[in-house]
Short mmCIF file of C-alpha atoms in Angstrom, two decimals:
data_model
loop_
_atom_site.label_atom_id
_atom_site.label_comp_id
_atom_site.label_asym_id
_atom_site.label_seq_id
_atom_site.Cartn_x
_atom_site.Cartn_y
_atom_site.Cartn_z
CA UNK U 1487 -32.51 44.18 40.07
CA UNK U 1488 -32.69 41.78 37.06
CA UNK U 1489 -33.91 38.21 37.26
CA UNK U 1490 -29.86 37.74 35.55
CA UNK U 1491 -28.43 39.64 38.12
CA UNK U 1492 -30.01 37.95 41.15
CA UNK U 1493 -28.83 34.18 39.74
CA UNK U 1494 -25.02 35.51 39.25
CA UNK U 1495 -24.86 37.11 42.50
CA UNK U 1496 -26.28 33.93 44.46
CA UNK U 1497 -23.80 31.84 42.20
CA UNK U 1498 -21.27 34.08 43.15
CA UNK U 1499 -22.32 33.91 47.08
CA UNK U 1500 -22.45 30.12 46.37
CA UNK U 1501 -19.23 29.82 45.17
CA UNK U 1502 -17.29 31.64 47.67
CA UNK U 1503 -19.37 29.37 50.72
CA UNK U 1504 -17.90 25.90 48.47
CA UNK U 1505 -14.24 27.75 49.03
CA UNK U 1506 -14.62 28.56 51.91
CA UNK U 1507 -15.71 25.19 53.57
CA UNK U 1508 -12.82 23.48 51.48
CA UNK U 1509 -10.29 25.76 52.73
CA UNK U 1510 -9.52 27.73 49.58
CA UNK U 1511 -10.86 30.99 51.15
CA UNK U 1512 -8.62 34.48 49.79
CA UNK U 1513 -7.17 36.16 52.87
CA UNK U 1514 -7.03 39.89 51.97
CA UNK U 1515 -5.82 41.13 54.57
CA UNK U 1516 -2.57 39.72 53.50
CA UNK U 1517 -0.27 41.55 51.17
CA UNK U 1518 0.00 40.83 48.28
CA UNK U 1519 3.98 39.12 47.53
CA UNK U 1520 4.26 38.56 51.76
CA UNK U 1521 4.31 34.92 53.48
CA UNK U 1522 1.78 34.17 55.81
CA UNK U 1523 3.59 32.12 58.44
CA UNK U 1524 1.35 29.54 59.86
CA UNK U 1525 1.51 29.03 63.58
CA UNK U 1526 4.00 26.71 64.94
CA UNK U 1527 6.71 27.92 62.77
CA UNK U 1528 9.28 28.05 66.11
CA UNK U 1529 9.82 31.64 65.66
CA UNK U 1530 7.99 32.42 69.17
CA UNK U 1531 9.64 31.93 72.62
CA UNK U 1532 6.39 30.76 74.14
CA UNK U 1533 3.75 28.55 72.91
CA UNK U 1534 0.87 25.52 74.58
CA UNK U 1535 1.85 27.36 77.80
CA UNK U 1536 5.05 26.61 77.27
CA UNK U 1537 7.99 29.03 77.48
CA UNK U 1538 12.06 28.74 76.32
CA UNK U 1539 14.14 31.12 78.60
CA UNK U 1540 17.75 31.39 78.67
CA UNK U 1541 20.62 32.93 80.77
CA UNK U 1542 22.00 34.97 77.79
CA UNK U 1543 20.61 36.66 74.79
CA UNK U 1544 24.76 37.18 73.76
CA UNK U 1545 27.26 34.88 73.40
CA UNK U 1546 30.79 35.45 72.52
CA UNK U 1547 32.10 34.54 69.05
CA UNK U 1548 35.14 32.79 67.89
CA UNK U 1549 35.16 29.71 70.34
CA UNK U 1550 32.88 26.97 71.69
CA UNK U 1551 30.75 27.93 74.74
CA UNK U 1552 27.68 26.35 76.80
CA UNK U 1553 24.28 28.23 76.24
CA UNK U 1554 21.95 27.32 78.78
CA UNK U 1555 18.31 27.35 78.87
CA UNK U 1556 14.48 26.30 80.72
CA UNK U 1557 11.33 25.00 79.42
CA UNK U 1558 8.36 26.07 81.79
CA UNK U 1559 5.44 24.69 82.03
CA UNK U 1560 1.68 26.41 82.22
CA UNK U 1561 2.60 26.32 86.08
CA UNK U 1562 5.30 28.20 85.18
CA UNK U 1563 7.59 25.51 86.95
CA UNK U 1564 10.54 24.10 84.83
CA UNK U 1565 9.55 21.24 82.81
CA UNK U 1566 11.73 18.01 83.81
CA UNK U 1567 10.25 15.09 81.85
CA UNK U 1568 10.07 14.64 77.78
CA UNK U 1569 9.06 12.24 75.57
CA UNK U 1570 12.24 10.48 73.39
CA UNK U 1571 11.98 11.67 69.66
CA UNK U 1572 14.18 10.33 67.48
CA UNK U 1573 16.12 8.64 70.44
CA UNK U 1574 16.66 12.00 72.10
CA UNK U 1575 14.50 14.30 74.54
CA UNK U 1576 15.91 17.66 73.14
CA UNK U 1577 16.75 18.39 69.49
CA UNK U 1578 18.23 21.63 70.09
CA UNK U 1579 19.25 23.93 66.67
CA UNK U 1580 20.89 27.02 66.35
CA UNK U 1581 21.37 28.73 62.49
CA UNK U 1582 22.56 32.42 61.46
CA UNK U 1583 19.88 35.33 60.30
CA UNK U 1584 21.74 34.20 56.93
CA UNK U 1585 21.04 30.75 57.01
CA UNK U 1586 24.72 29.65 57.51
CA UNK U 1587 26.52 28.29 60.47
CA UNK U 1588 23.68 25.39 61.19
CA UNK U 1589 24.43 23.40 64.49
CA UNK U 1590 22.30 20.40 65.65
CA UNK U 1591 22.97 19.75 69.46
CA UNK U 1592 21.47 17.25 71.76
CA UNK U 1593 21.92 19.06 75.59
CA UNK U 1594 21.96 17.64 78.91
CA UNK U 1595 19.72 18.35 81.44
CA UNK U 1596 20.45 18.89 85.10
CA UNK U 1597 17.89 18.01 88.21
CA UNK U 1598 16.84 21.33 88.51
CA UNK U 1599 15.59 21.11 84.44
CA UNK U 1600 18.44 23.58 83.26
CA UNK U 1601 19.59 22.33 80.09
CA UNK U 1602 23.46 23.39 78.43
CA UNK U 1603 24.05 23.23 74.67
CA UNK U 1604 27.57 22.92 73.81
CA UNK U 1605 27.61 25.38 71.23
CA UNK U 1606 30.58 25.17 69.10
CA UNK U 1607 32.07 28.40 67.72
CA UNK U 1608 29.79 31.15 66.46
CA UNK U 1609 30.73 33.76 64.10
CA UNK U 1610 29.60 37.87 64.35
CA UNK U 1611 25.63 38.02 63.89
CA UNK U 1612 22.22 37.03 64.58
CA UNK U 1613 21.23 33.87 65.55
CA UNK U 1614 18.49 32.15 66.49
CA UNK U 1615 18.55 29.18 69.00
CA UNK U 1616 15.51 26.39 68.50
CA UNK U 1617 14.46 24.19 71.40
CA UNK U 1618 12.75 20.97 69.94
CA UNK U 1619 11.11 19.06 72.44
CA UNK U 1620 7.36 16.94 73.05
CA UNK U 1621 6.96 17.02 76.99
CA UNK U 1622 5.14 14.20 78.43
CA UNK U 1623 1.49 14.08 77.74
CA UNK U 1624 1.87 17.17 75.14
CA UNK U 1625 2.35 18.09 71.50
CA UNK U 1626 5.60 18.27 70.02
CA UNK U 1627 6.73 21.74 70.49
CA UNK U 1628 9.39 24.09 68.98
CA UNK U 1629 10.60 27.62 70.94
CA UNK U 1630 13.70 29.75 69.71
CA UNK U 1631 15.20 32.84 71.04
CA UNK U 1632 17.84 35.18 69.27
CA UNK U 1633 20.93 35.86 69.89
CA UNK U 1634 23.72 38.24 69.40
CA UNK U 1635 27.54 37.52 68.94
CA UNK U 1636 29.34 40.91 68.88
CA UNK U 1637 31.26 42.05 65.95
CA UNK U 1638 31.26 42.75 62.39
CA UNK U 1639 29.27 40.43 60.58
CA UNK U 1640 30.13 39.01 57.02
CA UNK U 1641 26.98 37.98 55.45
CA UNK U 1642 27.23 35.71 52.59
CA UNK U 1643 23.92 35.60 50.01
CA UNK U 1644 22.04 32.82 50.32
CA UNK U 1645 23.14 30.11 47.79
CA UNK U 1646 20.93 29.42 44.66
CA UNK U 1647 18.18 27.22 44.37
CA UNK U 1648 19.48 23.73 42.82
CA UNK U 1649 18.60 19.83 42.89
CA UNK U 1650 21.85 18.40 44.50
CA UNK U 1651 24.81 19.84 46.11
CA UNK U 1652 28.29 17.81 47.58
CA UNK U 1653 29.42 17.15 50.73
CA UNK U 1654 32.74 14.99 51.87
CA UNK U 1655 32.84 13.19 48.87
CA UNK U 1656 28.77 12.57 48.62
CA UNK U 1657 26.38 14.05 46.04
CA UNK U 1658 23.26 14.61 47.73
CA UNK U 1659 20.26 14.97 45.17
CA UNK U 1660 16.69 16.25 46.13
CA UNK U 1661 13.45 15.79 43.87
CA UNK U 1662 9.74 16.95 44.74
CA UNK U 1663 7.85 19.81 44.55
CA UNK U 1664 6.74 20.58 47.73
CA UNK U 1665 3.86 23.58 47.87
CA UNK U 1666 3.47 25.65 51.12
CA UNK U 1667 1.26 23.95 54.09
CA UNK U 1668 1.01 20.89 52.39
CA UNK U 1669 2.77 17.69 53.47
CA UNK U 1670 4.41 16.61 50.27
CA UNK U 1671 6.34 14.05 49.58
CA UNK U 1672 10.63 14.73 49.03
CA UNK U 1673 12.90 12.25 48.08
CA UNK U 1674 16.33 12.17 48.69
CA UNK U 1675 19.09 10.16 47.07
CA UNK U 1676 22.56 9.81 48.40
CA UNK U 1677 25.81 8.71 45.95
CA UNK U 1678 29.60 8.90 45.77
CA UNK U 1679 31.69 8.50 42.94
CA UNK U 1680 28.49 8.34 40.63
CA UNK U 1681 27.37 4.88 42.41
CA UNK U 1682 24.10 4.38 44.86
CA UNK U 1683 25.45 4.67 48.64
CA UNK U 1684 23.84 1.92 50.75
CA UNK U 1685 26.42 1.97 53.67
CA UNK U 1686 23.89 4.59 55.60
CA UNK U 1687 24.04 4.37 59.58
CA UNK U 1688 21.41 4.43 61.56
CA UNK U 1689 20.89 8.36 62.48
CA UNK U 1690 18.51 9.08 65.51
CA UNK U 1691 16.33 6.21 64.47
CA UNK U 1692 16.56 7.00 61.35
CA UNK U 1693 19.29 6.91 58.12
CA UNK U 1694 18.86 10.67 57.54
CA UNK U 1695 17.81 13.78 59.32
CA UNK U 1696 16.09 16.61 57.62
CA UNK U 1697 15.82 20.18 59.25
CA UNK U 1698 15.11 23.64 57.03
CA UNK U 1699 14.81 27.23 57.55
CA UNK U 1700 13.07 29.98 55.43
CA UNK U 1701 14.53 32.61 54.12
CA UNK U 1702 13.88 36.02 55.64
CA UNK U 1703 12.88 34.93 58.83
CA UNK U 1704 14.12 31.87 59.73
CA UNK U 1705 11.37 30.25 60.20
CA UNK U 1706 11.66 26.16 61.56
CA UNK U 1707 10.71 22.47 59.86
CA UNK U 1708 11.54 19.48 60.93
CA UNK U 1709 10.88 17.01 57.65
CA UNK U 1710 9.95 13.67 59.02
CA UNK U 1711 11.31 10.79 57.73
CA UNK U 1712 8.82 8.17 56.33
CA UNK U 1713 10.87 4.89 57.35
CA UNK U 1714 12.31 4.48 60.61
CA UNK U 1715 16.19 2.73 60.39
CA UNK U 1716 16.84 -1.18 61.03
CA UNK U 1717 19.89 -2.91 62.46
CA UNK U 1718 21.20 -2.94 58.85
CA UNK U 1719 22.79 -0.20 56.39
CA UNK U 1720 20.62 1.87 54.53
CA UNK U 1721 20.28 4.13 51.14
CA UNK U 1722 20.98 5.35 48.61
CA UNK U 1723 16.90 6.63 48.74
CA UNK U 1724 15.20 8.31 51.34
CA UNK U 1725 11.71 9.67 51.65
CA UNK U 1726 10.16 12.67 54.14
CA UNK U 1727 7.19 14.34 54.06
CA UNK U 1728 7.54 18.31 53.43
CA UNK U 1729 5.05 20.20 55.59
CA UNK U 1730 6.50 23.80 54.84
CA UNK U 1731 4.72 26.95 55.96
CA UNK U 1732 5.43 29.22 53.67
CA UNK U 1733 6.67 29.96 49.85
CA UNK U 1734 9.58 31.05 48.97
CA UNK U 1735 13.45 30.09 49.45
CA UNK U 1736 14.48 27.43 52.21
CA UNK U 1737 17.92 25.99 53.39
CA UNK U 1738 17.88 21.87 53.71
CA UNK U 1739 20.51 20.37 56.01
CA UNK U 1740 20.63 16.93 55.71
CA UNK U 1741 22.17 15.37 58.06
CA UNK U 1742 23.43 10.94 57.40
CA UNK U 1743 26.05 8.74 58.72
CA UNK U 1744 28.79 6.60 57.03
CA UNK U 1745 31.62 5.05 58.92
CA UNK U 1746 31.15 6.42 62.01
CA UNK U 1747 31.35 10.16 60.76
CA UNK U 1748 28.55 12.30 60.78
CA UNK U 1749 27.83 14.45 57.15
CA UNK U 1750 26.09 17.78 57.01
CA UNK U 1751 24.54 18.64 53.40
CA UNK U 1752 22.99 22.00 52.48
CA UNK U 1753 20.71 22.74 49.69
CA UNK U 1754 18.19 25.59 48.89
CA UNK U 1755 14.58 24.59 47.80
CA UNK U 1756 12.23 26.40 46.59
CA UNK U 1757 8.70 26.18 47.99
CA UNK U 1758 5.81 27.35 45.43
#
């Protein structure tokens, strides 16, 4: 072996230890054009020794029903006592395999740590139910389980990528670039009529809540605001960080409050 030969292979070697310690190692194991979901992603039913079970993986469709569910604990005892995030101590979600029919429920708990989500009507399909929770002493945690509602479902294509969409009246605009496993910043601004909205509520602590889904698999974030709400009205510019696991398409339901009433805006971002 050349003297040349030796220096570019210990370059090379050299090179690929440097990438490696700053976390810019290839994966090839991965195929090429596929996500690699990072853990945490709330597509599991058990995770930290924690498990979600519920009393039905079907539910029927066309009317509002209770699902009911159980965190247990490494003991494998029903968990009873959670932290408050975001002034609740269950964030419970519960989206389509297509990314429509998003609900965001806050259940009650009985003694025995069975908790019911009122689960407003459900169309034909497969869903997936999230359980959002930080137990006492733990992590913040997220658990899902599917679901079936019986009948012939009408999927609808998932709506094109754009910077603002409308919602009762609002326009709801979205800038950033966020890149996959990185918490970037996203900046949302709120209007009506072409004018800034500064009449925004107070929303769960905060004067906007931020939940997404990938496309494919439905895969869970929870966008955290940066600034927590006042006594006093907020808007028309709010700021989250975007820790997304994966590239590709995801749905944005933003959720603020004017008035007393409660808005729901949808947008699809992509993540590079």
């Amino acid at each position: 072996m050349s003297k040349h030969v030796r220096s570019t292979l210990l370059a090379a070697a050299t090179l690929a230890v440097t990438l490696t310690a700053c976390g810019h190692a290839s994966h090839p194991s991965l195929t090429p054009g596929m996500d690699h979901m990072a853990p945490g992603n709330g597509l599991s039913a058990a995770e930290d020794g924690y498990r979600l079970t519920a009393q039905a993986a079907t539910l029927p469709a066309a009317h509002r029903t209770p699902y009911r569910f159980t965190v247990t604990g490494r003991n494998g005892e029903p968990v009873t006592a959670f932290t408050v995030e975001q002034t609740k101590r269950m964030h419970f979600y519960a989206i389509r395999s297509d990314l429509t029919g998003f609900q965001h429920l806050h259940p009650t708990m009985a003694a025995d740590g069975t908790w019911t989500a009122d689960v407003a009507s459900l169309t034909p399909g497969a869903w997936r139910m999230y359980a959002s929770f930080a137990p006492v002493g733990g992590k913040d945690v997220v658990l899902s389980l599917p679901v079936t509602v019986p009948g012939t479902p009408a999927k609808a294509p998932l709506p094109a990528a754009a910077t603002s969409t409308q919602v009762d009246g609002y326009t709801v605009t979205v800038t950033g670039h966020p890149m996959a496993g990185m918490a970037d910043p996203l900046n949302v601004s709120v209007t009506k009529a072409g004018r800034p909205v500064t009449d925004l509520q107070p929303y769960l602590g905060t004067y906007a809540h931020l939940t997404a889904f990938h496309e494919g698999d439905s895969a869970f974030a929870h966008l955290h605001p940066t600034v927590e709400a006042t006594a006093g009205r907020g808007g028309p510019d709010l700021a989250f960080h975007a820790d997304l696991s994966a590239s590709g398409n995801w749905r944005l339901f933003l959720q603020f409050q004017t008035a007393g009433t409660l808005h729901t805006a949808a947008v699809t971002l992509p993540v590079a």
